[in-house]
Structures are given as structure tokens and as C-alpha cells.
């Protein structure tokens, strides 16, 4: 008989119309942290099935067991599409997982700009397996609004990873056309951005509209996907927008050489083959994207 205490947390997994008919529940070992920050309710739990998890306003952000998929895909895909990135920026990502992966590249510097200091400090304290590079001298953390931070920047970053919460609350502006124009201006002449773009099962119209929005600013826009068990729909997407380099034109051999030159190994989801396959989309996802003119 299972004698563990019956303490479960449940997330109402929201569709893009704000409704929910599905819950994800995890059995809790211990409630580690709870605080109403200036922006959101921050909770950290230790769970039996997925290790430590971060929830913001009741929405699952990351878990120790499956975080590597998300963090490897939001960083290595754009960073390896770029031939020699030196300056990188994460907008959001206060748990530190995206920065940890980015710092595996020989960057001069990687910035982390999260609006919520409480996410950063509680992650440092309780999620050190995820945010394991906070003390790295090449990481500069700035707790401020990513929208403000991005205004009026000119050709500063080679790669930007937008690791935001869902498009509600303080993150709404991180999905606006104005913000993407600021991102475009902040990127160097061959700069690349990747942002999380929700699940094709749950946010089909959002993915379509985002593709159009980015296509009005960037010459190259590509959707790529992977599997993350604790995210709504389990099948997740990111959108890459680039000024010059197109991931579809990058040969596998060059990708392998870039990884070898940068001495990146020991990853758990990403590989050169996964990079190539992640841009191959099933028909129902291809149909979400605007038709090519
Ligand atoms: N991997 C996660 C997901 O897709 O669910 C995202 C994780 S990360 C914790 C998201 C972060 O975005 C949060 O820490 C939140 O504080 C931050 N965020 C939301 N709005 C922001 C804004 N306007 N500027 C900077 N950071 C923001």
C-alpha cells in the first residue's frame, strides 16, 4: 500500500481562450517556499515524481526532471544557428536554467533580465540544480522589466532567448510587436532570437499570429518543437527569428563541428540530429503557420 501523505498540487492547464478542462496534478513531498511577490505568487515544491518544481500563479514553470528539454532547446538552437555568438541575453528565465545552458558556449557574457527578484532569489536557494551558474562571472543578472530593458538598444546582442511566462500578467508585453521590434533593433546584423511559443495543441491561433508578427519584422522565422511532459499538451514549441542565418540551411556536419569546436557535450535532449528534426513539423502544426506567398 502507498502510505505517502495525500498532498497534491494541481494546475488548471489553460487553453488560449482562458478556459481549462484539464488538470496536471503532482504529489507533493514538501512545500519549500511560498511568497506573494510584487508580480506573482511564487511557490516551490518538492514532488515525488518530478523533483523540485517552480510554480508562478499556479502555473508550472520548470521541474527538475524535465527542465533540460526546455532549457537546452531555448538556448542551443539559436546559439548554434549563430556562427560565433559572443553576447547573449535571456529575458525572463529567473530560475537560471537557460543561462546555465547558454554559458556552455564560449560567450564573453550572458545577461539574465527577469522582472521578479523573488523568482531569482528563491531559485538560487531551492533550485540550485537548475540555476547552477548564478555565480559564473560571465553571467550578469538584472532584476528589471524586460520590456523596458529592451527599449532603445542598438545592435548589442548576438542571440536573445525570451524565456517568459505565458502571455498573461507581466509577460503580455513580451509577445507584442513593439517588443519584437525592440529585440530586432537590439540584435547585431546577423543576430537571432528564440522565444517560447506555447503548445500547438493549446495555443494554435497564438502560434499563427506570432509567426505573422515576427515575419513582419524578421526575414527568417522558423517554428521548432520538442516534448515536455509537465507543460500543457506535452508537445511544446519555440519560434526562432533571425536577421540572416536560417537553421534550415545549416548542414548537419557544420552543426557537429560547431558543437565540437565549442566543446559542448553531455547534453540530455539536444543533439545535432535533434536540431535538424525539431524543425520538421507534423501536418497539423504546418497548417497553423501562415501560407508562404
Ligand atoms: N520555462 C518557463 C515556461 O515556459 O513556463 C518560463 C520560466 S521563467 C521562470 C519565466 C520568467 O519570466 C518568470 O520568472 C517571470 O518573472 C519572468 N517575466 C515575466 N514577465 C517579465 C517581464 N516583463 N520582464 C522580465 N521577465 C519577465
PDB file of C-alpha atoms and ligand atoms in Angstrom:
ATOM      1  CA  UNK A   1       0.000   0.000   0.000  1.00  0.00           C
ATOM      2  CA  UNK A   2       1.157   3.545  -0.781  1.00  0.00           C
ATOM      3  CA  UNK A   3       1.435   5.281   2.591  1.00  0.00           C
ATOM      4  CA  UNK A   4       2.714   8.652   1.388  1.00  0.00           C
ATOM      5  CA  UNK A   5       0.745  11.682   2.568  1.00  0.00           C
ATOM      6  CA  UNK A   6      -2.021  12.714   0.143  1.00  0.00           C
ATOM      7  CA  UNK A   7      -0.806  16.218  -0.740  1.00  0.00           C
ATOM      8  CA  UNK A   8      -1.223  17.091  -4.399  1.00  0.00           C
ATOM      9  CA  UNK A   9      -0.821  20.331  -6.361  1.00  0.00           C
ATOM     10  CA  UNK A  10      -2.907  20.821  -9.458  1.00  0.00           C
ATOM     11  CA  UNK A  11      -2.523  23.188 -12.347  1.00  0.00           C
ATOM     12  CA  UNK A  12      -5.540  24.117 -14.446  1.00  0.00           C
ATOM     13  CA  UNK A  13      -3.934  23.901 -17.873  1.00  0.00           C
ATOM     14  CA  UNK A  14      -5.381  26.861 -19.764  1.00  0.00           C
ATOM     15  CA  UNK A  15      -6.305  26.965 -23.429  1.00  0.00           C
ATOM     16  CA  UNK A  16      -5.666  30.189 -25.324  1.00  0.00           C
ATOM     17  CA  UNK A  17      -9.286  31.271 -24.722  1.00  0.00           C
ATOM     18  CA  UNK A  18      -8.565  31.254 -20.973  1.00  0.00           C
ATOM     19  CA  UNK A  19     -10.696  28.142 -20.314  1.00  0.00           C
ATOM     20  CA  UNK A  20      -9.451  24.869 -18.885  1.00  0.00           C
ATOM     21  CA  UNK A  21     -10.800  21.318 -18.930  1.00  0.00           C
ATOM     22  CA  UNK A  22      -7.598  19.545 -17.941  1.00  0.00           C
ATOM     23  CA  UNK A  23      -5.514  19.491 -14.786  1.00  0.00           C
ATOM     24  CA  UNK A  24      -1.978  18.315 -14.190  1.00  0.00           C
ATOM     25  CA  UNK A  25      -1.501  17.043 -10.637  1.00  0.00           C
ATOM     26  CA  UNK A  26       1.752  16.200  -8.885  1.00  0.00           C
ATOM     27  CA  UNK A  27       2.051  14.523  -5.492  1.00  0.00           C
ATOM     28  CA  UNK A  28       3.992  16.761  -3.091  1.00  0.00           C
ATOM     29  CA  UNK A  29       6.719  15.641  -0.713  1.00  0.00           C
ATOM     30  CA  UNK A  30       7.338  19.068   0.807  1.00  0.00           C
ATOM     31  CA  UNK A  31       6.212  22.662   0.318  1.00  0.00           C
ATOM     32  CA  UNK A  32       9.507  24.571   0.298  1.00  0.00           C
ATOM     33  CA  UNK A  33       8.675  28.197  -0.487  1.00  0.00           C
ATOM     34  CA  UNK A  34       5.653  30.471  -0.815  1.00  0.00           C
ATOM     35  CA  UNK A  35       5.560  34.220  -1.346  1.00  0.00           C
ATOM     36  CA  UNK A  36       3.348  36.818  -2.967  1.00  0.00           C
ATOM     37  CA  UNK A  37       5.955  38.883  -4.818  1.00  0.00           C
ATOM     38  CA  UNK A  38       5.287  42.279  -6.411  1.00  0.00           C
ATOM     39  CA  UNK A  39       4.302  40.454  -9.622  1.00  0.00           C
ATOM     40  CA  UNK A  40       3.046  36.941  -8.880  1.00  0.00           C
ATOM     41  CA  UNK A  41       2.544  34.125  -6.387  1.00  0.00           C
ATOM     42  CA  UNK A  42       5.855  32.237  -6.226  1.00  0.00           C
ATOM     43  CA  UNK A  43       5.760  28.622  -4.969  1.00  0.00           C
ATOM     44  CA  UNK A  44       8.414  25.920  -4.856  1.00  0.00           C
ATOM     45  CA  UNK A  45       7.509  22.321  -4.050  1.00  0.00           C
ATOM     46  CA  UNK A  46       9.454  19.106  -3.776  1.00  0.00           C
ATOM     47  CA  UNK A  47       7.410  16.434  -5.553  1.00  0.00           C
ATOM     48  CA  UNK A  48       7.727  12.659  -5.707  1.00  0.00           C
ATOM     49  CA  UNK A  49       7.518  12.314  -9.468  1.00  0.00           C
ATOM     50  CA  UNK A  50       9.291  15.404 -10.865  1.00  0.00           C
ATOM     51  CA  UNK A  51      11.631  16.580  -8.101  1.00  0.00           C
ATOM     52  CA  UNK A  52      11.561  20.264  -7.195  1.00  0.00           C
ATOM     53  CA  UNK A  53       9.140  22.410  -9.175  1.00  0.00           C
ATOM     54  CA  UNK A  54       8.593  26.147  -9.554  1.00  0.00           C
ATOM     55  CA  UNK A  55       5.038  27.422  -9.913  1.00  0.00           C
ATOM     56  CA  UNK A  56       4.105  31.036 -10.663  1.00  0.00           C
ATOM     57  CA  UNK A  57       0.453  31.999 -10.137  1.00  0.00           C
ATOM     58  CA  UNK A  58      -0.364  28.275 -10.073  1.00  0.00           C
ATOM     59  CA  UNK A  59       1.312  27.629 -13.444  1.00  0.00           C
ATOM     60  CA  UNK A  60       4.137  25.097 -13.718  1.00  0.00           C
ATOM     61  CA  UNK A  61       7.340  26.831 -14.856  1.00  0.00           C
ATOM     62  CA  UNK A  62      10.001  24.204 -14.533  1.00  0.00           C
ATOM     63  CA  UNK A  63      10.680  20.874 -12.842  1.00  0.00           C
ATOM     64  CA  UNK A  64      13.992  19.227 -12.012  1.00  0.00           C
ATOM     65  CA  UNK A  65      13.049  16.134 -14.012  1.00  0.00           C
ATOM     66  CA  UNK A  66      12.156  17.624 -17.404  1.00  0.00           C
ATOM     67  CA  UNK A  67      13.667  21.153 -17.364  1.00  0.00           C
ATOM     68  CA  UNK A  68      16.611  20.111 -19.521  1.00  0.00           C
ATOM     69  CA  UNK A  69      14.454  19.768 -22.627  1.00  0.00           C
ATOM     70  CA  UNK A  70      13.155  23.316 -22.410  1.00  0.00           C
ATOM     71  CA  UNK A  71      16.426  24.956 -21.412  1.00  0.00           C
ATOM     72  CA  UNK A  72      18.563  23.135 -23.965  1.00  0.00           C
ATOM     73  CA  UNK A  73      16.127  23.964 -26.766  1.00  0.00           C
ATOM     74  CA  UNK A  74      15.673  27.666 -25.967  1.00  0.00           C
ATOM     75  CA  UNK A  75      19.453  28.238 -25.907  1.00  0.00           C
ATOM     76  CA  UNK A  76      21.426  25.760 -28.028  1.00  0.00           C
ATOM     77  CA  UNK A  77      19.125  26.061 -31.049  1.00  0.00           C
ATOM     78  CA  UNK A  78      19.630  29.833 -31.563  1.00  0.00           C
ATOM     79  CA  UNK A  79      23.225  29.833 -30.222  1.00  0.00           C
ATOM     80  CA  UNK A  80      24.315  27.106 -32.637  1.00  0.00           C
ATOM     81  CA  UNK A  81      22.457  28.706 -35.541  1.00  0.00           C
ATOM     82  CA  UNK A  82      24.814  31.664 -34.995  1.00  0.00           C
ATOM     83  CA  UNK A  83      28.399  31.014 -36.221  1.00  0.00           C
ATOM     84  CA  UNK A  84      30.168  32.802 -33.346  1.00  0.00           C
ATOM     85  CA  UNK A  85      27.943  34.291 -30.621  1.00  0.00           C
ATOM     86  CA  UNK A  86      29.720  36.388 -28.020  1.00  0.00           C
ATOM     87  CA  UNK A  87      26.984  38.362 -26.294  1.00  0.00           C
ATOM     88  CA  UNK A  88      23.789  36.625 -25.179  1.00  0.00           C
ATOM     89  CA  UNK A  89      20.687  37.739 -23.314  1.00  0.00           C
ATOM     90  CA  UNK A  90      17.889  35.858 -21.550  1.00  0.00           C
ATOM     91  CA  UNK A  91      14.683  37.802 -20.963  1.00  0.00           C
ATOM     92  CA  UNK A  92      12.717  36.135 -18.127  1.00  0.00           C
ATOM     93  CA  UNK A  93      14.295  32.822 -17.143  1.00  0.00           C
ATOM     94  CA  UNK A  94      14.685  33.767 -13.464  1.00  0.00           C
ATOM     95  CA  UNK A  95      15.187  30.108 -12.485  1.00  0.00           C
ATOM     96  CA  UNK A  96      18.597  30.278 -14.202  1.00  0.00           C
ATOM     97  CA  UNK A  97      18.199  27.151 -16.363  1.00  0.00           C
ATOM     98  CA  UNK A  98      18.505  28.932 -19.722  1.00  0.00           C
ATOM     99  CA  UNK A  99      21.576  30.886 -18.548  1.00  0.00           C
ATOM    100  CA  UNK A 100      23.204  27.650 -17.333  1.00  0.00           C
ATOM    101  CA  UNK A 101      22.891  26.145 -20.820  1.00  0.00           C
ATOM    102  CA  UNK A 102      23.935  29.334 -22.654  1.00  0.00           C
ATOM    103  CA  UNK A 103      27.139  29.546 -20.618  1.00  0.00           C
ATOM    104  CA  UNK A 104      28.268  26.215 -22.103  1.00  0.00           C
ATOM    105  CA  UNK A 105      29.103  28.300 -25.199  1.00  0.00           C
ATOM    106  CA  UNK A 106      32.322  30.356 -25.232  1.00  0.00           C
ATOM    107  CA  UNK A 107      30.388  33.603 -24.743  1.00  0.00           C
ATOM    108  CA  UNK A 108      32.028  36.760 -23.423  1.00  0.00           C
ATOM    109  CA  UNK A 109      28.884  37.477 -21.451  1.00  0.00           C
ATOM    110  CA  UNK A 110      25.297  36.354 -20.900  1.00  0.00           C
ATOM    111  CA  UNK A 111      22.700  38.657 -19.312  1.00  0.00           C
ATOM    112  CA  UNK A 112      19.628  37.495 -17.411  1.00  0.00           C
ATOM    113  CA  UNK A 113      16.831  40.059 -17.141  1.00  0.00           C
ATOM    114  CA  UNK A 114      13.880  38.886 -15.033  1.00  0.00           C
ATOM    115  CA  UNK A 115      11.265  41.266 -13.664  1.00  0.00           C
ATOM    116  CA  UNK A 116      10.906  39.345 -10.399  1.00  0.00           C
ATOM    117  CA  UNK A 117      13.736  39.352  -7.875  1.00  0.00           C
ATOM    118  CA  UNK A 118      11.848  36.805  -5.751  1.00  0.00           C
ATOM    119  CA  UNK A 119      11.953  34.234  -8.555  1.00  0.00           C
ATOM    120  CA  UNK A 120      15.714  34.692  -8.849  1.00  0.00           C
ATOM    121  CA  UNK A 121      16.433  34.573  -5.100  1.00  0.00           C
ATOM    122  CA  UNK A 122      14.132  31.612  -4.364  1.00  0.00           C
ATOM    123  CA  UNK A 123      15.565  29.714  -7.352  1.00  0.00           C
ATOM    124  CA  UNK A 124      19.096  30.336  -6.074  1.00  0.00           C
ATOM    125  CA  UNK A 125      18.059  28.947  -2.700  1.00  0.00           C
ATOM    126  CA  UNK A 126      15.875  25.985  -3.681  1.00  0.00           C
ATOM    127  CA  UNK A 127      16.536  25.189  -7.347  1.00  0.00           C
ATOM    128  CA  UNK A 128      20.323  25.163  -7.412  1.00  0.00           C
ATOM    129  CA  UNK A 129      20.377  22.094  -9.680  1.00  0.00           C
ATOM    130  CA  UNK A 130      18.601  24.193 -12.330  1.00  0.00           C
ATOM    131  CA  UNK A 131      20.210  27.588 -11.671  1.00  0.00           C
ATOM    132  CA  UNK A 132      23.683  26.224 -11.132  1.00  0.00           C
ATOM    133  CA  UNK A 133      25.603  29.083 -12.816  1.00  0.00           C
ATOM    134  CA  UNK A 134      24.435  32.131 -10.862  1.00  0.00           C
ATOM    135  CA  UNK A 135      27.985  32.611  -9.561  1.00  0.00           C
ATOM    136  CA  UNK A 136      29.563  32.385 -13.020  1.00  0.00           C
ATOM    137  CA  UNK A 137      31.445  35.669 -13.659  1.00  0.00           C
ATOM    138  CA  UNK A 138      30.202  35.671 -17.285  1.00  0.00           C
ATOM    139  CA  UNK A 139      26.568  35.909 -16.058  1.00  0.00           C
ATOM    140  CA  UNK A 140      25.098  39.343 -15.276  1.00  0.00           C
ATOM    141  CA  UNK A 141      21.699  39.306 -13.563  1.00  0.00           C
ATOM    142  CA  UNK A 142      19.425  42.343 -13.728  1.00  0.00           C
ATOM    143  CA  UNK A 143      16.035  42.253 -11.988  1.00  0.00           C
ATOM    144  CA  UNK A 144      14.025  44.651 -14.081  1.00  0.00           C
ATOM    145  CA  UNK A 145      11.233  44.672 -16.659  1.00  0.00           C
ATOM    146  CA  UNK A 146      12.478  43.055 -19.879  1.00  0.00           C
ATOM    147  CA  UNK A 147      10.257  45.355 -21.949  1.00  0.00           C
ATOM    148  CA  UNK A 148      11.889  48.498 -20.541  1.00  0.00           C
ATOM    149  CA  UNK A 149      15.358  46.928 -20.669  1.00  0.00           C
ATOM    150  CA  UNK A 150      14.978  46.247 -24.382  1.00  0.00           C
ATOM    151  CA  UNK A 151      13.916  49.782 -25.372  1.00  0.00           C
ATOM    152  CA  UNK A 152      16.397  51.858 -27.360  1.00  0.00           C
ATOM    153  CA  UNK A 153      19.114  49.202 -27.565  1.00  0.00           C
ATOM    154  CA  UNK A 154      21.022  49.088 -30.812  1.00  0.00           C
ATOM    155  CA  UNK A 155      22.899  46.065 -32.232  1.00  0.00           C
ATOM    156  CA  UNK A 156      24.139  44.816 -28.864  1.00  0.00           C
ATOM    157  CA  UNK A 157      23.361  41.093 -28.680  1.00  0.00           C
ATOM    158  CA  UNK A 158      24.176  38.183 -30.991  1.00  0.00           C
ATOM    159  CA  UNK A 159      21.469  35.961 -29.522  1.00  0.00           C
ATOM    160  CA  UNK A 160      18.426  36.670 -27.338  1.00  0.00           C
ATOM    161  CA  UNK A 161      16.386  33.902 -25.657  1.00  0.00           C
ATOM    162  CA  UNK A 162      12.959  35.064 -24.466  1.00  0.00           C
ATOM    163  CA  UNK A 163      12.175  32.633 -21.642  1.00  0.00           C
ATOM    164  CA  UNK A 164       8.933  34.158 -20.428  1.00  0.00           C
ATOM    165  CA  UNK A 165       5.841  33.053 -18.580  1.00  0.00           C
ATOM    166  CA  UNK A 166       2.635  32.590 -20.620  1.00  0.00           C
ATOM    167  CA  UNK A 167       1.233  35.696 -22.355  1.00  0.00           C
ATOM    168  CA  UNK A 168      -0.690  36.897 -19.305  1.00  0.00           C
ATOM    169  CA  UNK A 169       0.233  39.267 -16.435  1.00  0.00           C
ATOM    170  CA  UNK A 170       3.648  40.965 -16.620  1.00  0.00           C
ATOM    171  CA  UNK A 171       4.645  38.876 -19.664  1.00  0.00           C
ATOM    172  CA  UNK A 172       1.891  40.145 -22.035  1.00  0.00           C
ATOM    173  CA  UNK A 173       4.170  42.850 -23.477  1.00  0.00           C
ATOM    174  CA  UNK A 174       6.898  40.275 -24.185  1.00  0.00           C
ATOM    175  CA  UNK A 175       4.688  38.974 -27.008  1.00  0.00           C
ATOM    176  CA  UNK A 176       3.868  42.369 -28.576  1.00  0.00           C
ATOM    177  CA  UNK A 177       5.037  43.576 -31.987  1.00  0.00           C
ATOM    178  CA  UNK A 178       6.666  46.630 -30.375  1.00  0.00           C
ATOM    179  CA  UNK A 179       8.764  44.380 -28.141  1.00  0.00           C
ATOM    180  CA  UNK A 180       9.870  42.232 -31.088  1.00  0.00           C
ATOM    181  CA  UNK A 181      10.855  45.371 -32.987  1.00  0.00           C
ATOM    182  CA  UNK A 182      12.988  46.362 -29.965  1.00  0.00           C
ATOM    183  CA  UNK A 183      14.509  42.856 -29.977  1.00  0.00           C
ATOM    184  CA  UNK A 184      15.294  43.215 -33.684  1.00  0.00           C
ATOM    185  CA  UNK A 185      16.996  46.577 -33.041  1.00  0.00           C
ATOM    186  CA  UNK A 186      18.937  45.146 -30.092  1.00  0.00           C
ATOM    187  CA  UNK A 187      20.370  42.309 -32.200  1.00  0.00           C
ATOM    188  CA  UNK A 188      23.590  42.594 -34.199  1.00  0.00           C
ATOM    189  CA  UNK A 189      23.373  42.452 -38.015  1.00  0.00           C
ATOM    190  CA  UNK A 190      23.252  38.645 -38.047  1.00  0.00           C
ATOM    191  CA  UNK A 191      21.522  38.295 -34.679  1.00  0.00           C
ATOM    192  CA  UNK A 192      18.977  35.636 -33.715  1.00  0.00           C
ATOM    193  CA  UNK A 193      16.104  35.457 -31.241  1.00  0.00           C
ATOM    194  CA  UNK A 194      14.258  32.420 -29.907  1.00  0.00           C
ATOM    195  CA  UNK A 195      11.163  32.616 -27.720  1.00  0.00           C
ATOM    196  CA  UNK A 196       8.962  30.002 -26.126  1.00  0.00           C
ATOM    197  CA  UNK A 197       5.745  29.879 -28.153  1.00  0.00           C
ATOM    198  CA  UNK A 198       3.389  27.581 -26.239  1.00  0.00           C
ATOM    199  CA  UNK A 199       1.780  24.286 -27.274  1.00  0.00           C
ATOM    200  CA  UNK A 200       0.303  23.719 -30.737  1.00  0.00           C
ATOM    201  CA  UNK A 201      -2.490  21.748 -29.039  1.00  0.00           C
ATOM    202  CA  UNK A 202      -3.428  24.564 -26.670  1.00  0.00           C
ATOM    203  CA  UNK A 203      -2.400  27.808 -28.428  1.00  0.00           C
ATOM    204  CA  UNK A 204      -2.907  27.237 -32.188  1.00  0.00           C
ATOM    205  CA  UNK A 205      -4.088  30.768 -33.046  1.00  0.00           C
ATOM    206  CA  UNK A 206      -1.377  32.310 -30.879  1.00  0.00           C
ATOM    207  CA  UNK A 207       1.305  30.389 -32.795  1.00  0.00           C
ATOM    208  CA  UNK A 208      -0.198  31.511 -36.121  1.00  0.00           C
ATOM    209  CA  UNK A 209      -0.373  35.183 -35.058  1.00  0.00           C
ATOM    210  CA  UNK A 210       3.137  35.153 -33.563  1.00  0.00           C
ATOM    211  CA  UNK A 211       4.547  33.804 -36.825  1.00  0.00           C
ATOM    212  CA  UNK A 212       2.879  36.623 -38.768  1.00  0.00           C
ATOM    213  CA  UNK A 213       4.023  39.271 -36.251  1.00  0.00           C
ATOM    214  CA  UNK A 214       7.643  38.124 -36.353  1.00  0.00           C
ATOM    215  CA  UNK A 215       7.549  37.684 -40.140  1.00  0.00           C
ATOM    216  CA  UNK A 216       6.721  41.383 -40.496  1.00  0.00           C
ATOM    217  CA  UNK A 217       9.999  42.226 -38.747  1.00  0.00           C
ATOM    218  CA  UNK A 218      12.488  39.371 -39.370  1.00  0.00           C
ATOM    219  CA  UNK A 219      13.370  37.836 -42.769  1.00  0.00           C
ATOM    220  CA  UNK A 220      13.669  34.313 -41.285  1.00  0.00           C
ATOM    221  CA  UNK A 221      11.051  32.853 -38.901  1.00  0.00           C
ATOM    222  CA  UNK A 222      11.011  29.136 -38.004  1.00  0.00           C
ATOM    223  CA  UNK A 223       8.952  27.106 -35.543  1.00  0.00           C
ATOM    224  CA  UNK A 224      10.553  24.167 -33.760  1.00  0.00           C
ATOM    225  CA  UNK A 225       9.210  21.695 -31.222  1.00  0.00           C
ATOM    226  CA  UNK A 226      10.043  19.141 -28.528  1.00  0.00           C
ATOM    227  CA  UNK A 227       8.320  17.177 -25.780  1.00  0.00           C
ATOM    228  CA  UNK A 228       7.995  18.458 -22.196  1.00  0.00           C
ATOM    229  CA  UNK A 229       5.787  16.192 -20.036  1.00  0.00           C
ATOM    230  CA  UNK A 230       4.705  18.836 -17.479  1.00  0.00           C
ATOM    231  CA  UNK A 231       3.745  21.573 -19.948  1.00  0.00           C
ATOM    232  CA  UNK A 232       0.193  21.798 -21.303  1.00  0.00           C
ATOM    233  CA  UNK A 233      -0.164  19.459 -24.247  1.00  0.00           C
ATOM    234  CA  UNK A 234       3.300  17.951 -23.526  1.00  0.00           C
ATOM    235  CA  UNK A 235       4.261  18.916 -27.091  1.00  0.00           C
ATOM    236  CA  UNK A 236       5.919  22.355 -26.892  1.00  0.00           C
ATOM    237  CA  UNK A 237       7.067  24.956 -29.412  1.00  0.00           C
ATOM    238  CA  UNK A 238       9.609  27.735 -29.746  1.00  0.00           C
ATOM    239  CA  UNK A 239       9.877  30.293 -32.515  1.00  0.00           C
ATOM    240  CA  UNK A 240      13.238  31.369 -33.881  1.00  0.00           C
ATOM    241  CA  UNK A 241      13.509  34.721 -35.677  1.00  0.00           C
ATOM    242  CA  UNK A 242      16.728  35.604 -37.446  1.00  0.00           C
ATOM    243  CA  UNK A 243      18.182  38.544 -39.383  1.00  0.00           C
ATOM    244  CA  UNK A 244      20.327  36.367 -41.628  1.00  0.00           C
ATOM    245  CA  UNK A 245      21.099  32.764 -40.648  1.00  0.00           C
ATOM    246  CA  UNK A 246      18.437  30.174 -41.462  1.00  0.00           C
ATOM    247  CA  UNK A 247      18.516  26.936 -39.408  1.00  0.00           C
ATOM    248  CA  UNK A 248      17.111  25.036 -42.387  1.00  0.00           C
ATOM    249  CA  UNK A 249      20.260  25.911 -44.376  1.00  0.00           C
ATOM    250  CA  UNK A 250      22.712  24.767 -41.691  1.00  0.00           C
ATOM    251  CA  UNK A 251      24.278  21.432 -42.698  1.00  0.00           C
ATOM    252  CA  UNK A 252      24.418  18.692 -40.072  1.00  0.00           C
ATOM    253  CA  UNK A 253      28.206  18.397 -40.434  1.00  0.00           C
ATOM    254  CA  UNK A 254      28.689  22.117 -39.723  1.00  0.00           C
ATOM    255  CA  UNK A 255      26.449  21.836 -36.675  1.00  0.00           C
ATOM    256  CA  UNK A 256      28.508  18.894 -35.400  1.00  0.00           C
ATOM    257  CA  UNK A 257      31.720  20.862 -35.944  1.00  0.00           C
ATOM    258  CA  UNK A 258      30.333  23.910 -34.135  1.00  0.00           C
ATOM    259  CA  UNK A 259      29.434  21.779 -31.109  1.00  0.00           C
ATOM    260  CA  UNK A 260      32.862  20.131 -31.124  1.00  0.00           C
ATOM    261  CA  UNK A 261      34.708  23.471 -31.508  1.00  0.00           C
ATOM    262  CA  UNK A 262      32.701  24.945 -28.632  1.00  0.00           C
ATOM    263  CA  UNK A 263      33.328  21.770 -26.566  1.00  0.00           C
ATOM    264  CA  UNK A 264      29.639  21.280 -25.833  1.00  0.00           C
ATOM    265  CA  UNK A 265      28.851  17.756 -24.753  1.00  0.00           C
ATOM    266  CA  UNK A 266      26.889  15.806 -22.167  1.00  0.00           C
ATOM    267  CA  UNK A 267      23.530  17.324 -23.150  1.00  0.00           C
ATOM    268  CA  UNK A 268      20.407  15.313 -22.387  1.00  0.00           C
ATOM    269  CA  UNK A 269      17.956  16.283 -25.130  1.00  0.00           C
ATOM    270  CA  UNK A 270      19.748  18.402 -27.718  1.00  0.00           C
ATOM    271  CA  UNK A 271      21.958  16.879 -30.391  1.00  0.00           C
ATOM    272  CA  UNK A 272      22.721  17.995 -33.958  1.00  0.00           C
ATOM    273  CA  UNK A 273      20.193  15.437 -35.225  1.00  0.00           C
ATOM    274  CA  UNK A 274      17.545  16.692 -32.778  1.00  0.00           C
ATOM    275  CA  UNK A 275      18.239  20.253 -34.002  1.00  0.00           C
ATOM    276  CA  UNK A 276      17.523  19.233 -37.576  1.00  0.00           C
ATOM    277  CA  UNK A 277      14.467  17.137 -36.691  1.00  0.00           C
ATOM    278  CA  UNK A 278      12.941  19.765 -34.392  1.00  0.00           C
ATOM    279  CA  UNK A 279      12.156  21.954 -37.424  1.00  0.00           C
ATOM    280  CA  UNK A 280      10.239  19.124 -39.121  1.00  0.00           C
ATOM    281  CA  UNK A 281       6.619  19.736 -38.214  1.00  0.00           C
ATOM    282  CA  UNK A 282       3.635  17.401 -38.360  1.00  0.00           C
ATOM    283  CA  UNK A 283       0.935  18.456 -40.860  1.00  0.00           C
ATOM    284  CA  UNK A 284      -1.439  19.809 -38.189  1.00  0.00           C
ATOM    285  CA  UNK A 285       1.295  22.192 -36.991  1.00  0.00           C
ATOM    286  CA  UNK A 286       2.365  23.177 -40.521  1.00  0.00           C
ATOM    287  CA  UNK A 287      -1.248  24.138 -41.110  1.00  0.00           C
ATOM    288  CA  UNK A 288      -1.140  26.585 -38.193  1.00  0.00           C
ATOM    289  CA  UNK A 289       1.558  28.622 -39.913  1.00  0.00           C
ATOM    290  CA  UNK A 290       0.717  31.331 -42.441  1.00  0.00           C
ATOM    291  CA  UNK A 291       0.944  30.218 -46.067  1.00  0.00           C
ATOM    292  CA  UNK A 292       4.138  31.299 -47.893  1.00  0.00           C
ATOM    293  CA  UNK A 293       3.484  33.964 -50.545  1.00  0.00           C
TER     294      UNK A 293
HETATM  295  N1  LIG B   1      10.120  27.924 -18.779  1.00  0.00           N
HETATM  296  C1  LIG B   1       9.005  28.657 -18.330  1.00  0.00           C
HETATM  297  C2  LIG B   1       7.713  28.431 -19.034  1.00  0.00           C
HETATM  298  O1  LIG B   1       7.666  28.435 -20.267  1.00  0.00           O
HETATM  299  O2  LIG B   1       6.719  28.223 -18.320  1.00  0.00           O
HETATM  300  C3  LIG B   1       9.336  30.094 -18.114  1.00  0.00           C
HETATM  301  C4  LIG B   1      10.155  30.136 -16.880  1.00  0.00           C
HETATM  302  S1  LIG B   1      10.818  31.609 -16.311  1.00  0.00           S
HETATM  303  C5  LIG B   1      10.610  31.280 -14.590  1.00  0.00           C
HETATM  304  C6  LIG B   1       9.635  32.881 -16.689  1.00  0.00           C
HETATM  305  C7  LIG B   1      10.022  34.200 -16.063  1.00  0.00           C
HETATM  306  O3  LIG B   1       9.550  35.290 -16.861  1.00  0.00           O
HETATM  307  C8  LIG B   1       9.466  34.447 -14.658  1.00  0.00           C
HETATM  308  O4  LIG B   1      10.490  34.339 -13.710  1.00  0.00           O
HETATM  309  C9  LIG B   1       8.881  35.861 -14.720  1.00  0.00           C
HETATM  310  O5  LIG B   1       9.167  36.637 -13.579  1.00  0.00           O
HETATM  311  C10 LIG B   1       9.556  36.404 -15.979  1.00  0.00           C
HETATM  312  N2  LIG B   1       8.856  37.542 -16.590  1.00  0.00           N
HETATM  313  C11 LIG B   1       7.534  37.708 -16.805  1.00  0.00           C
HETATM  314  N3  LIG B   1       7.311  38.926 -17.348  1.00  0.00           N
HETATM  315  C12 LIG B   1       8.523  39.528 -17.492  1.00  0.00           C
HETATM  316  C13 LIG B   1       8.936  40.803 -17.974  1.00  0.00           C
HETATM  317  N4  LIG B   1       8.061  41.704 -18.441  1.00  0.00           N
HETATM  318  N5  LIG B   1      10.282  41.084 -17.958  1.00  0.00           N
HETATM  319  C14 LIG B   1      11.184  40.175 -17.499  1.00  0.00           C
HETATM  320  N6  LIG B   1      10.827  38.972 -17.007  1.00  0.00           N
HETATM  321  C15 LIG B   1       9.515  38.645 -17.006  1.00  0.00           C
END
